[in-house]
Coordinates of C-alpha atoms and ligand atoms in Angstrom, one line a residue:
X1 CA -25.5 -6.2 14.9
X2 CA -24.6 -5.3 11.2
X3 CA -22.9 -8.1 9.3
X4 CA -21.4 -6.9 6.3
X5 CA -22.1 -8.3 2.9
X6 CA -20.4 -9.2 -0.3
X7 CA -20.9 -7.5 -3.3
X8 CA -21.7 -9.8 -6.3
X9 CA -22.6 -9.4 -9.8
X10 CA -24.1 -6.0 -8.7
X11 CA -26.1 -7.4 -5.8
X12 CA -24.9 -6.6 -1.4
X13 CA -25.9 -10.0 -1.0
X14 CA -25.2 -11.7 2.7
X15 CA -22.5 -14.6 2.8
X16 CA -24.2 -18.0 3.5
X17 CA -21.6 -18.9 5.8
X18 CA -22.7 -19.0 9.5
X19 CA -18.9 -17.9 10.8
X20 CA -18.2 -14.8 11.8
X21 CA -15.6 -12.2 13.5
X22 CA -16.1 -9.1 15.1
X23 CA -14.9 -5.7 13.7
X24 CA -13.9 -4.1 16.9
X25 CA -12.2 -0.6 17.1
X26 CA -8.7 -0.9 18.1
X27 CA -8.7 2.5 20.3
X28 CA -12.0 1.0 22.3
X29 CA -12.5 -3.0 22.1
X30 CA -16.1 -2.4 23.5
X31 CA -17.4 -0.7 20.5
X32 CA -18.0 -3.2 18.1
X33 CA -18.5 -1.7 14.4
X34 CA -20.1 -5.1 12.6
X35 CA -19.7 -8.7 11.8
X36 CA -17.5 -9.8 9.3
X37 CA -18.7 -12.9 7.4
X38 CA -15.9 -15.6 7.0
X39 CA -17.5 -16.2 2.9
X40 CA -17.0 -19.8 1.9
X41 CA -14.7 -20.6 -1.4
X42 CA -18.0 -20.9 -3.3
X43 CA -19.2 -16.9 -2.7
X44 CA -15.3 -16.6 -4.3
X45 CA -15.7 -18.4 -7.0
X46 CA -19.3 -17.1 -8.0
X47 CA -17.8 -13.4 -7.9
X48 CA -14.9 -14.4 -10.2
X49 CA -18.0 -15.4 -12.4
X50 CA -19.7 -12.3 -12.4
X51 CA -16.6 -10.4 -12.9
X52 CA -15.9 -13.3 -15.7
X53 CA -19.9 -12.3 -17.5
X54 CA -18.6 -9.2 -17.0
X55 CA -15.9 -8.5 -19.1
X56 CA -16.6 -8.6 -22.5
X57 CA -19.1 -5.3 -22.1
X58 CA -16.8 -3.4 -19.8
X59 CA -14.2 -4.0 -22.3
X60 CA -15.7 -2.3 -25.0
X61 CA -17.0 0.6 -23.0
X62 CA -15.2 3.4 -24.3
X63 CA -11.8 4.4 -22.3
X64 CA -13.0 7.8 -21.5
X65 CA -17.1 6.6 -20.6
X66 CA -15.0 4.2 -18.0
X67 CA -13.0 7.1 -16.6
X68 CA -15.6 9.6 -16.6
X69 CA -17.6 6.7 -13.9
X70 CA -14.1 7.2 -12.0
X71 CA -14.0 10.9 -11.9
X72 CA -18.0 10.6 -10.2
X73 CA -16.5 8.0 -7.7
X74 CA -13.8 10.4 -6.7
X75 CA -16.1 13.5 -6.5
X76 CA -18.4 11.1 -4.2
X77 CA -15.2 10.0 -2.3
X78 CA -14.4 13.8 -1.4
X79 CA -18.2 14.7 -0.9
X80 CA -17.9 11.4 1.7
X81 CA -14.8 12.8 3.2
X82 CA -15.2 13.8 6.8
X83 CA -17.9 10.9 7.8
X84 CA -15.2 8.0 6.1
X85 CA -12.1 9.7 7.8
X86 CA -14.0 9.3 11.2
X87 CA -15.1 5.7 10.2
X88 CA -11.2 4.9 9.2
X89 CA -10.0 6.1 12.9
X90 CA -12.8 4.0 14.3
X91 CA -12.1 0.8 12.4
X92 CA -8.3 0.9 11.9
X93 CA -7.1 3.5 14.6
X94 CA -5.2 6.0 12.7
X95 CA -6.4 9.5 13.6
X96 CA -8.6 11.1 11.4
X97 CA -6.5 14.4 10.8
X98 CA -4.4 11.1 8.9
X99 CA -7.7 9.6 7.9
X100 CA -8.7 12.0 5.8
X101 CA -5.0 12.8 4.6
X102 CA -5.5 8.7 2.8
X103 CA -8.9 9.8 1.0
X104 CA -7.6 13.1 -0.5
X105 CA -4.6 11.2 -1.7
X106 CA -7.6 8.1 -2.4
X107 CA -9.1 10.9 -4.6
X108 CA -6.2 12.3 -6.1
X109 CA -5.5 8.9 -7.4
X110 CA -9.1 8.3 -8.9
X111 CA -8.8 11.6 -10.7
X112 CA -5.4 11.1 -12.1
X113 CA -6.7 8.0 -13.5
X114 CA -9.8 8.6 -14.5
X115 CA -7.8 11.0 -17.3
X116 CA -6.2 8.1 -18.0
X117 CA -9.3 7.0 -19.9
X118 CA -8.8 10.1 -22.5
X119 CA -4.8 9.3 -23.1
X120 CA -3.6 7.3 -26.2
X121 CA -2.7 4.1 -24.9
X122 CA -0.3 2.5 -27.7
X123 CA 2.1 3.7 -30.2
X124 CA 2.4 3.9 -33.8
X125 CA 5.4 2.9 -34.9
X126 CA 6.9 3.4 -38.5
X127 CA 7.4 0.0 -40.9
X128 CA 9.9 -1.4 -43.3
X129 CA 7.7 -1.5 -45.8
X130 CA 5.5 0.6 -47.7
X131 CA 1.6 1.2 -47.1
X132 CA 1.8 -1.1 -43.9
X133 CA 0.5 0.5 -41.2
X134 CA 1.9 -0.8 -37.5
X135 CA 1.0 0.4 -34.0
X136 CA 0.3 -1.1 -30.7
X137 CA -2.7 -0.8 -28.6
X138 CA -3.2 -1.5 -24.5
X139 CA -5.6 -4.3 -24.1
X140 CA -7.3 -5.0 -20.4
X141 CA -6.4 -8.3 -19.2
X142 CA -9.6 -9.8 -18.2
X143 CA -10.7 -10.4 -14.7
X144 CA -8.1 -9.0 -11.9
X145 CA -7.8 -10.2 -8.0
X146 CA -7.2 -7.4 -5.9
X147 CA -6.1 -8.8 -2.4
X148 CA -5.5 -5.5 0.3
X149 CA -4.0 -5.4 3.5
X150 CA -5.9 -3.0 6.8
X151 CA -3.2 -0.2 7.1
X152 CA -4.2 1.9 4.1
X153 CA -7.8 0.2 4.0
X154 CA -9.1 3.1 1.5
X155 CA -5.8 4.1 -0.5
X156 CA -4.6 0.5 -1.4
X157 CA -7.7 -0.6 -2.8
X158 CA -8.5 2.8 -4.8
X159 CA -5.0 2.5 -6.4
X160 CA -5.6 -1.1 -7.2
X161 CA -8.8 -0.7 -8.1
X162 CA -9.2 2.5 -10.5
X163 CA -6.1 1.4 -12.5
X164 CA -8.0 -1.8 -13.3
X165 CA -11.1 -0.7 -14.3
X166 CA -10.1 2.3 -16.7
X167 CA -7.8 -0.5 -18.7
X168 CA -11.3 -2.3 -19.2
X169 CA -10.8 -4.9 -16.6
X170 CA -13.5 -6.6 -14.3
X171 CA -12.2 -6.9 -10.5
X172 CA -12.7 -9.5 -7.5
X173 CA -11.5 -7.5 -4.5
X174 CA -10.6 -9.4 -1.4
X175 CA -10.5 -6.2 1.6
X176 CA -8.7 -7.3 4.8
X177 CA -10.9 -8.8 7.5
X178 CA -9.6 -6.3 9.5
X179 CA -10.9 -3.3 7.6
X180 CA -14.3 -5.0 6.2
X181 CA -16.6 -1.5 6.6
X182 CA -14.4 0.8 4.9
X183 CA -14.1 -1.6 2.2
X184 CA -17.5 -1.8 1.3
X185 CA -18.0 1.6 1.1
X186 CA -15.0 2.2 -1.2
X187 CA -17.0 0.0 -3.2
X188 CA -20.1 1.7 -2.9
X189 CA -18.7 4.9 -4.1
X190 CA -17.8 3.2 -7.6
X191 CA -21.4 1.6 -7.6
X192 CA -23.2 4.9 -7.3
X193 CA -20.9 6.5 -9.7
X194 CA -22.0 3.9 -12.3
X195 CA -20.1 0.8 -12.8
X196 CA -21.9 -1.7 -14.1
X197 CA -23.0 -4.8 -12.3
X198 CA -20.3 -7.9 -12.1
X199 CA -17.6 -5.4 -13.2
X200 CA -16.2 -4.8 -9.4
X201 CA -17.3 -7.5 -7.2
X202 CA -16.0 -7.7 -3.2
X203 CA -15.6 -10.8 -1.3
X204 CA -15.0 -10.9 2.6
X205 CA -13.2 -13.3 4.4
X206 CA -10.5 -15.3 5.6
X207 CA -7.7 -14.8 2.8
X208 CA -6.3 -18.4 2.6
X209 CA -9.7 -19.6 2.1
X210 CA -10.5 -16.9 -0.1
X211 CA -7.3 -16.5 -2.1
X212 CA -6.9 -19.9 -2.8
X213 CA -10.7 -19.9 -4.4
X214 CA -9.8 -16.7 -6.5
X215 CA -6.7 -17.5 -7.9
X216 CA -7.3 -20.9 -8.2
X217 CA -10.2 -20.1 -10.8
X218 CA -9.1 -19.9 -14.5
X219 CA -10.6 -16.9 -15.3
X220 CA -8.4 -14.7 -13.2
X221 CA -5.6 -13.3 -15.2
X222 CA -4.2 -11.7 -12.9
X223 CA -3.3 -10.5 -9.3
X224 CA -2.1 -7.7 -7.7
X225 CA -1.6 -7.8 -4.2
X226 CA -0.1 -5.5 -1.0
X227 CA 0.5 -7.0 2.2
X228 CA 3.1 -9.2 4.1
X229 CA 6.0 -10.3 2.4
X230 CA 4.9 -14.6 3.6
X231 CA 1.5 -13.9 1.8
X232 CA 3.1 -12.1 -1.4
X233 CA 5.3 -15.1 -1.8
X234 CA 2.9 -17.5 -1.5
X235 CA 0.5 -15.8 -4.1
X236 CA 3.2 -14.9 -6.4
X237 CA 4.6 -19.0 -6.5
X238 CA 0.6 -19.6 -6.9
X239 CA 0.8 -17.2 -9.7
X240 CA 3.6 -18.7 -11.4
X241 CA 2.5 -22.4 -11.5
X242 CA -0.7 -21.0 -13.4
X243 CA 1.7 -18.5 -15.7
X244 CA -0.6 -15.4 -14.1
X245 CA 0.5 -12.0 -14.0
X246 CA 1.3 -10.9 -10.4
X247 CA 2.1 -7.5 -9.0
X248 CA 3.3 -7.4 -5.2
X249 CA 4.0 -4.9 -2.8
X250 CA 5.2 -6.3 0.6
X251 CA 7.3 -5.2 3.5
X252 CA 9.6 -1.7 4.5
X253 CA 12.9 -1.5 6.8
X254 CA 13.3 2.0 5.3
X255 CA 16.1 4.3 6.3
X256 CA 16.7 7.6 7.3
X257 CA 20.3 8.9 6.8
X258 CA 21.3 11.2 8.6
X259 CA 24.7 13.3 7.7
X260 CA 26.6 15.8 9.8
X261 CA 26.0 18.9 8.0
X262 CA 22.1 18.4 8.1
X263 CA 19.3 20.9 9.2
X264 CA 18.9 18.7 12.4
X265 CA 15.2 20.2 13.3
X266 CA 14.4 19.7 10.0
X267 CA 15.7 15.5 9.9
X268 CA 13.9 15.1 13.6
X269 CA 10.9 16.3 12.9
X270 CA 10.9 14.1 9.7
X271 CA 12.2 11.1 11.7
X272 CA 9.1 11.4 14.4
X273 CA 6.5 11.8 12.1
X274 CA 7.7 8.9 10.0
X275 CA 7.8 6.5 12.9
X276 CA 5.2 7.1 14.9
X277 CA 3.0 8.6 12.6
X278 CA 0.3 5.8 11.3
X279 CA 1.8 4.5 14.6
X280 CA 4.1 2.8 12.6
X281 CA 1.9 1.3 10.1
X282 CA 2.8 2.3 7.2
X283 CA 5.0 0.3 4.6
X284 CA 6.9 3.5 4.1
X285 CA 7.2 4.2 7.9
X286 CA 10.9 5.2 9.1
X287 CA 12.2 2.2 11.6
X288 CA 15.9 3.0 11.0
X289 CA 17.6 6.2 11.4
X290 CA 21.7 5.9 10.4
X291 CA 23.3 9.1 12.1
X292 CA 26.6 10.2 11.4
X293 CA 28.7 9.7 14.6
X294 CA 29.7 13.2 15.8
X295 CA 25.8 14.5 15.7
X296 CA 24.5 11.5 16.8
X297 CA 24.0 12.7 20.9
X298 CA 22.6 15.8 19.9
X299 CA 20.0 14.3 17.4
X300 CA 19.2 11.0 20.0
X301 CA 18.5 13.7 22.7
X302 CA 16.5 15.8 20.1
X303 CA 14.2 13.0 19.0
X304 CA 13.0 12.0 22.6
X305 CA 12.0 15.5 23.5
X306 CA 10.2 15.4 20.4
X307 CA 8.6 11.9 20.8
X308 CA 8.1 12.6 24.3
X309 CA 5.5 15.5 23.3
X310 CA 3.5 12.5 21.1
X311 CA 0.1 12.2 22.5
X312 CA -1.3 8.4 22.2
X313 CA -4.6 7.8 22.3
X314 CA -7.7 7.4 20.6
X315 CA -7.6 9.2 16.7
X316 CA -11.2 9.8 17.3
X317 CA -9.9 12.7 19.8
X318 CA -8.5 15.7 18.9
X319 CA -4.9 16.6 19.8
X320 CA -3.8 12.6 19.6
X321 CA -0.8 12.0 17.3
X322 CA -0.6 8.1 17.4
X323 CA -3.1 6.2 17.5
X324 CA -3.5 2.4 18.6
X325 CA -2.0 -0.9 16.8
X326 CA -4.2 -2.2 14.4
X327 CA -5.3 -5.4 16.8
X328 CA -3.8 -7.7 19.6
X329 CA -1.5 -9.7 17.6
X330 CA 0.3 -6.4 16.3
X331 CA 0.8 -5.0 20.0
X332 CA 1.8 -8.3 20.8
X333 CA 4.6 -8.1 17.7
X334 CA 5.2 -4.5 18.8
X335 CA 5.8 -5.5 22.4
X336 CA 7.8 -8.7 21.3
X337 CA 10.2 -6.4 19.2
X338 CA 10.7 -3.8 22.3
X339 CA 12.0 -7.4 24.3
X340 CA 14.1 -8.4 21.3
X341 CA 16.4 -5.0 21.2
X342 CA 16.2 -5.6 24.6
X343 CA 17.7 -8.9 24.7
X344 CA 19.8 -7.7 22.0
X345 CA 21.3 -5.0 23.8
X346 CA 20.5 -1.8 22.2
X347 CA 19.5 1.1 24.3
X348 CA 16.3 1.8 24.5
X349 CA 15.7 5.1 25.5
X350 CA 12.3 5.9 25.4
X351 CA 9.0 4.1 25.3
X352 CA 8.1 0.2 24.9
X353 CA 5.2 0.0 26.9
X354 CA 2.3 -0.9 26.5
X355 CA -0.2 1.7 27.7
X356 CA -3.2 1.2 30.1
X357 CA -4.3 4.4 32.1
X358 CA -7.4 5.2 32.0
X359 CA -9.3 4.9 28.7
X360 CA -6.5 3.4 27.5
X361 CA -6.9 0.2 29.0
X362 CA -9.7 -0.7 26.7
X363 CA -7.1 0.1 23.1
X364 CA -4.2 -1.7 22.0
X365 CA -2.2 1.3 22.5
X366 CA 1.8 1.0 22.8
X367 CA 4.1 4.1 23.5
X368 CA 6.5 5.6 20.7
X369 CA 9.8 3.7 21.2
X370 CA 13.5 4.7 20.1
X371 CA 16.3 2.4 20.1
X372 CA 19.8 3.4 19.8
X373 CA 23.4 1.9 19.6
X374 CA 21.2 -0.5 17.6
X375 CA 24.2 -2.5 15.3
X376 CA 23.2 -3.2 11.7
X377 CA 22.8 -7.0 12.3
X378 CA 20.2 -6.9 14.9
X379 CA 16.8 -8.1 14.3
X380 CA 15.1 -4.7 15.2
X381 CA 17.4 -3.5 12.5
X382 CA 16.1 -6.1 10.0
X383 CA 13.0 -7.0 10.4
X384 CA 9.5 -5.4 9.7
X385 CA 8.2 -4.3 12.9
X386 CA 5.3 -2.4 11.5
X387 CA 4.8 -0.3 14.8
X388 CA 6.0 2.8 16.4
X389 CA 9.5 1.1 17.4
X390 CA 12.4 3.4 15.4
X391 CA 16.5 2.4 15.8
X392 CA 19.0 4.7 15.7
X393 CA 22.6 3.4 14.0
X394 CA 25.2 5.6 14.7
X395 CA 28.2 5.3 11.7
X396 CA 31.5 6.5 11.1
X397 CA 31.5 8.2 7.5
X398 CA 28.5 8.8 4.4
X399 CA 30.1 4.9 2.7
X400 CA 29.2 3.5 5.9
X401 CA 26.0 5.1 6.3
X402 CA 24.9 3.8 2.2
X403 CA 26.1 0.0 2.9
X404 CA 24.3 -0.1 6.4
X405 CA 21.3 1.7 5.0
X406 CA 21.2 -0.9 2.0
X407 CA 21.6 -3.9 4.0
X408 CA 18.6 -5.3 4.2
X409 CA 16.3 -7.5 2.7
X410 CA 14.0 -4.9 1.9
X411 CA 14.1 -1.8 -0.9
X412 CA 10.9 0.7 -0.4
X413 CA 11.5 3.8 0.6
X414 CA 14.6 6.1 1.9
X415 CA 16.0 9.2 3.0
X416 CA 18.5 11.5 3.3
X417 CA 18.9 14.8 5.3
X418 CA 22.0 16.6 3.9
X419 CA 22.8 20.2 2.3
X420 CA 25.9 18.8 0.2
X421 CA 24.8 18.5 -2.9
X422 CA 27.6 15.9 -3.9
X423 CA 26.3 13.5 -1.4
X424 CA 23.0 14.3 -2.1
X425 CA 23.5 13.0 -5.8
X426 CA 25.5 10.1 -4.6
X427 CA 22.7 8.5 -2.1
X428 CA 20.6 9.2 -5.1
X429 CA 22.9 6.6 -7.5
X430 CA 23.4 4.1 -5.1
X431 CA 20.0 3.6 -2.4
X432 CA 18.7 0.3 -2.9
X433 CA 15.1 1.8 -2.9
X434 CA 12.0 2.2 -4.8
X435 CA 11.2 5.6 -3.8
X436 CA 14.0 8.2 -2.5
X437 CA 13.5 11.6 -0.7
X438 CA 16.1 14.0 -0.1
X439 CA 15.1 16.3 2.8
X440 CA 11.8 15.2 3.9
X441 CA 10.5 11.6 5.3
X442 CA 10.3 8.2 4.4
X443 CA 6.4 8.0 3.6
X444 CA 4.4 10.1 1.5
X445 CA 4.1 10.0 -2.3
X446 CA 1.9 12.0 -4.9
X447 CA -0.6 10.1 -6.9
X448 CA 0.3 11.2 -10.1
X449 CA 4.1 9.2 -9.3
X450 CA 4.8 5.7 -9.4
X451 CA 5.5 3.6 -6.2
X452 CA 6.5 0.6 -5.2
X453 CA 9.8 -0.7 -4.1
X454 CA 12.9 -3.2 -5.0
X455 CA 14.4 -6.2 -3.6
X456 CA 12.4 -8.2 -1.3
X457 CA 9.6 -5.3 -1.5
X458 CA 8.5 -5.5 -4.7
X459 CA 7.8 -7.7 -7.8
X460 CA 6.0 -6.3 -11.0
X461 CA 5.8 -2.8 -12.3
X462 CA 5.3 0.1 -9.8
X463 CA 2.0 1.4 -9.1
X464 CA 0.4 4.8 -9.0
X465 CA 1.4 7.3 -11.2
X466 CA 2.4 7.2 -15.3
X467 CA 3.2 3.6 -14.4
X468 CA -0.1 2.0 -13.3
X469 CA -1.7 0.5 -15.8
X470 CA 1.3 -1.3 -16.9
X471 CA 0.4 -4.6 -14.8
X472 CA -3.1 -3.6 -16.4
X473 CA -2.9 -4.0 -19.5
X474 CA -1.4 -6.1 -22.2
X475 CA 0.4 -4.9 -25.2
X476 CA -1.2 -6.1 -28.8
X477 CA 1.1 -5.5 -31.8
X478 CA -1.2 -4.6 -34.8
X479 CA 0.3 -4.5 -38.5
X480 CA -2.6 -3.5 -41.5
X481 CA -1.4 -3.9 -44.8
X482 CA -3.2 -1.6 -47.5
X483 CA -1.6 -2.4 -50.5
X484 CA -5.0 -4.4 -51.9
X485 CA -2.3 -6.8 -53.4
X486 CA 0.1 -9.8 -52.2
X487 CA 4.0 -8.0 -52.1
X488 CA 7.4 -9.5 -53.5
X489 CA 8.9 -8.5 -50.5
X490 CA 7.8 -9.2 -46.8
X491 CA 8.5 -8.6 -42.7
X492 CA 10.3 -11.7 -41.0
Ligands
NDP1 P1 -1.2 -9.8 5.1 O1 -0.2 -10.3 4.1 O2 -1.4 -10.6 6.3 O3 -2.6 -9.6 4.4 C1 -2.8 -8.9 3.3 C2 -4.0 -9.4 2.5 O4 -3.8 -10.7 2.1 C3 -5.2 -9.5 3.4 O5 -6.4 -9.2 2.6 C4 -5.2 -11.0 3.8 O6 -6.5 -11.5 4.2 C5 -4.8 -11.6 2.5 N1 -4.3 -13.0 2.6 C6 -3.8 -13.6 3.7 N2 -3.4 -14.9 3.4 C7 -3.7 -15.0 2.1 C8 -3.5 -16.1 1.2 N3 -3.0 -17.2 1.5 N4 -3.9 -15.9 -0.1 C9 -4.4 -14.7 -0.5 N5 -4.6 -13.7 0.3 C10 -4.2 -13.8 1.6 O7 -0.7 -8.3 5.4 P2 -1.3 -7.3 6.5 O8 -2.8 -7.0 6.1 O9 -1.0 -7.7 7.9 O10 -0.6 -5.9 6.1 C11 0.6 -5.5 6.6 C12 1.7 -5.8 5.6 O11 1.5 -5.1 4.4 C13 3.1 -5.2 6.0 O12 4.1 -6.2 5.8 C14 3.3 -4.0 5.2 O13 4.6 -3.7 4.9 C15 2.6 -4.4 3.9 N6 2.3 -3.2 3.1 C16 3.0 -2.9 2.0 C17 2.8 -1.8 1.2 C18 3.6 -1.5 0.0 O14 3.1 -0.8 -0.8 N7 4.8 -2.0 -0.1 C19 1.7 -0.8 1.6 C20 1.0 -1.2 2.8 C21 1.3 -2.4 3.5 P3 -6.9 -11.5 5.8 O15 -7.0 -10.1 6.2 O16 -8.2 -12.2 5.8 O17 -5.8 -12.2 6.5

C-alpha cells in the first residue's frame, strides 16, 4: 500500500509517525487509493523551517523568474489534465467531466498569476517637496500557512499557493486528509517546474495537530485558510493573539432569487446544476431558491422533472451527474439535514435517500433532495448543509425576496433570475454577498476576478483575481532624498 509522503525542504520524505488512515474512494469504499500519514507536530515545525531557510533567496529571485516557474507548473498542470481529473473523481467523488472543469480553472489561475510576476507592484507617488523621490513597493511577507479543505482539493490550493509564491513568499501547505494524493501532485507540478527546495513545503495530517504546530511557530507570518466556518474561527483568534495576518474563506447558504417575470428554463436549469452539481459541495453551491409566489408551482414542478433526470453514481462513469458525498460523516450530515426539514415541516418533494442498489451500496451516495414551503427561520434554510439538499422559499414581493435572501449568517455568493433591469440593479445594491450573478448560478467564477465572500464568509481581502496578492504582500513606503544637502524645510 502507498503511504504518501511530506514534502520538506525539497525532499518526499516519509512521516515518522506510525499512525495512519486510509484514502478510500467515496463512489467505491473497497478501493483504497493510499495511506495517509497522521505527521507529528515536529515534521510541522521542521517544514516551517525549511520554508523559514528558504526565504531570503526566493525573495530576491526576480518577480518575473518566480512567475515564469508558475507559468511551467500550469503548462504541466494542463499536460497532466485528463490522468488528475480521473484521480480527483476517484479520491473526492466529483465526476471528472467537473474534475477537469477545477484544473482548467486550477490553470487559468496559475497563468493569470504567473503575469503577475512582470506587473509593477507599488506606486510612485508625487512629494511636497522638491528632489524627494517617494513610491511604494509590495514586499512578500515571509513564510505563509496554507491550510485547504477536500472539495476543491486542486483549485483551493493552486489559488492559495501561486499568489504566494510570485509575491516572494515561502509556503507550508497543510492539504486535507481527505484529499492527500491530489495534493501531492499539485505539489509535484511546482517542483518540476522549478521551485526551489524549502520554498513550498507540504505537511499531511490531522489539522489540529498540525495547525496548532504551524501557526504556533514564529516564523509564520501568515495564514490563509478555506474550510469550515468552526476551524476559520479558531485559526483566525490563533492568529490574532500572535498579531498574524489571516485570510479566511468559510461557509455558503447562497440564494437564488427567483422573480416572476424570469426565463423560468433558464433559472431551473441554473438552480439544478448549482445544487446538485459538486453534489452539493461547493461553497458556492445553491441550497436556497426564494421564488416569487405566483410562479412558484410551476417552477417546484419544473425543478423535480429536472432533478429527477440526475443520474447518481460513480463520476468515474460516464453519463453520471452527481457524484457521492465526500465520506460517511458528510452522508451522515446530508441525511441528518433531510430529517431536520422533516421534523421541521417543510415539504419535501423529492429525494432524501440515501442510495444502495446495486454498486451503489459500496459509495456514500445520497439522492438530489428539494425542499419546499421551507420558512426563512428553519435550519435547512440556515445552515450549511454542504450536500445536494436545495429549499425552495416561496415570497410575496422582490423586498421580501432581498431581506429573506440576506438573512443569514453567511454572504458568498447570490443570484438573481429577472429581465427587469430596475430590479436587476437593485439586487445588485443591496445582496449581502461577495460575489453576485444576474442570470446564471450561484458557483462559478473566472480566475482573473476576485472571490471570496462577506459576513460570516469571509475575513481578509478576496482572493483570485487583481486582488490576490493583497494578503501577500506588505506595502513598504520608500522616500529618497537627492538633494546631496540637509533642507530648511522637511515632511512631518
Ligand atoms: P474543515 O474546516 O473541516 O477543514 C479545512 C482544513 O482545515 C483541512 O485541511 C483541515 O484538516 C484543517 N483543520 C482542521 N482543524 C484545524 C485546526 N484546528 N487548525 C488548523 N487547521 C485545521 O473544512 P472541510 O475540509 O470540511 O471543508 C468544507 C468547508 O469548507 C465548508 O464549510 C465549505 O463551505 C468551506 N469552503 C469554503 C470555500 C470558500 O471559498 N468560501 C471554498 C470551499 C470550501 P483535516 O482535513 O485534517 O481535518
Amino acid at each position: 500500500m502507498n503511504t504518501y509522503r511530506n514534502f520538506i525542504g525539497g525532499e518526499w520524505v516519509a512521516s515518522a509517525s506510525p499512525r495512519t488512515l486510509q484514502n478510500v474512494n467515496p463512489a467505491d469504499t473497497r478501493d483504497i487509493l493510499g495511506e495517509i500519514p497522521l505527521s507529528t507536530a515536529d515534521e510541522a515545525r521542521q517544514a516551517v523551517r525549511a520554508a523559514h531557510l528558504a526565504f531570503r533567496g526566493w525573495k530576491e529571485t526576480p518577480a518575473p523568474v518566480r512567475g515564469g516557474i508558475l507559468l511551467k507548473a500550469a503548462a504541466l498542470l494542463r499536460s497532466e489534465q485528463e490522468d488528475l481529473a480521473r484521480l480527483l473523481t476517484r479520491e473526492e467523488g466529483k465526476t471528472v467531466k467537473e474534475a477537469s472543469g477545477e484544473i482548467s480553472r486550477a490553470a487559468n489561475i496559475i497563468e493569470y498569476l504567473g503575469a503577475e510576476g512582470r506587473r509593477p507592484g507599488g506606486h510612485t507617488i508625487p512629494s511636497e517637496l522638491p528632489r524627494n523621490f517617494c513610491y511604494t513597493v509590495r514586499e512578500p511577507l515571509g513564510v505563509v500557512a496554507l491550510v485547504t479543505p477536500w472539495n476543491f482539493p486542486i483549485a483551493i490550493p493552486v489559488w492559495k499557493i501561486a499568489p504566494a509564491l510570485v509575491s516572494g513568499n515561502t509556503v507550508v501547505f497543510k492539504p486535507a486528509t481527505l484529499t492527500p494524493e491530489t495534493a501531492g501532485r499539485v505539489v509535484a507540478l511546482f517542483e518540476r517546474a522549478g521551485v526551489p527546495p524549502g520554498v513550498l513545503n507540504m505537511v499531511l495530517g490531522s489539522g489540529g495537530t498540525l495547525g496548532e504546530a504551524i501557526l504556533g511557530d514564529d516564523h509564520v507570518r501568515g495564514v490563509s485558510f478555506t474550510g469550515s466556518n468552526e476551524v476559520g474561527a479558531a485559526i483566525y483568534a490563533q492568529g490574532a493573539r500572535k498579531m498574524m495576518r489571516v485570510q479566511c474563506e468559510m461557509g455558503g447558504k447562497n440564494p437564488v432569487v427567483v422573480l416572476d417575470d424570469a426565463d423560468l428554463d433558464l433559472a431551473v436549469e441554473a438552480c439544478a446544476q448549482g445544487a446538485f452539481g459538486s453534489t452539493g459541495q461547493r461553497c458556492t453551491a445553491t441550497s436556497r431558491i426564494v421564488v416569487e409566489e405566483p410562479i412558484a408551482d410551476e417552477f417546484v414542478r419544473r425543478l423535480k422533472a429536472r432533478a429527477e433526470k440526475l443520474k447518481v453514481g460513480s463520476g468515474l462513469e460516464t453519463g453520471v451527474d452527481v457524484g457521492p458525498a465526500v465520506d460517511q460523516a458528510q452522508l451522515d450530515t446530508d441525511l441528518k439535514y433531510v430529517g431536520v426539514g422533516e421534523a421541521e415541516g417543510a415539504a419535501k418533494v423529492l429525494g432524501g435517500e440515501r442510495l444502495e442498489e446495486g454498486p451503489l451500496r459500496h459509495g456514500f451516495f445520497v439522492s438530489p433532495t428539494i425542499f419546499d414551503h421551507v420558512r426563512p427561520t428553519m435550519r435547512i434554510a440556515q445552515e450549511e448543509i454542504f450536500g445536494p439538499v436545495v429549499s425552495v422559499l416561496r415570497v410575496k414581493s422582490f423586498e421580501e425576496a432581498l431581506e429573506v435572501a440576506n438573512g443569514v449568517r453567511y454572504g458568498l455568493s447570490s443570484s438573481l433570475f429577472s429581465t427587469d433591469p430596475n430590479r436587476i440593479f437593485r439586487f445588485v445594491d443591496q445582496i449581502e454577498t461577495g460575489i453576485v450573478h444576474i442570470n446564471s448560478g450561484t458557483p462559478g467564477g473566472e480566475a482573473q476576478l476576485p472571490f471570496g465572500g462577506t459576513k460570516a464568509t469571509g475575513v481578509g481581502p478576496r482572493e483570485q483575481g487583481t486582488t490576490a496578492l493583497e494578503f501577500f504582500t506588505e506595502v513598504k513606503t520608500v522616500y529618497i532624498d537627492y538633494t546631496g544637502a540637509g533642507r530648511k524645510s522637511s515632511i512631518y
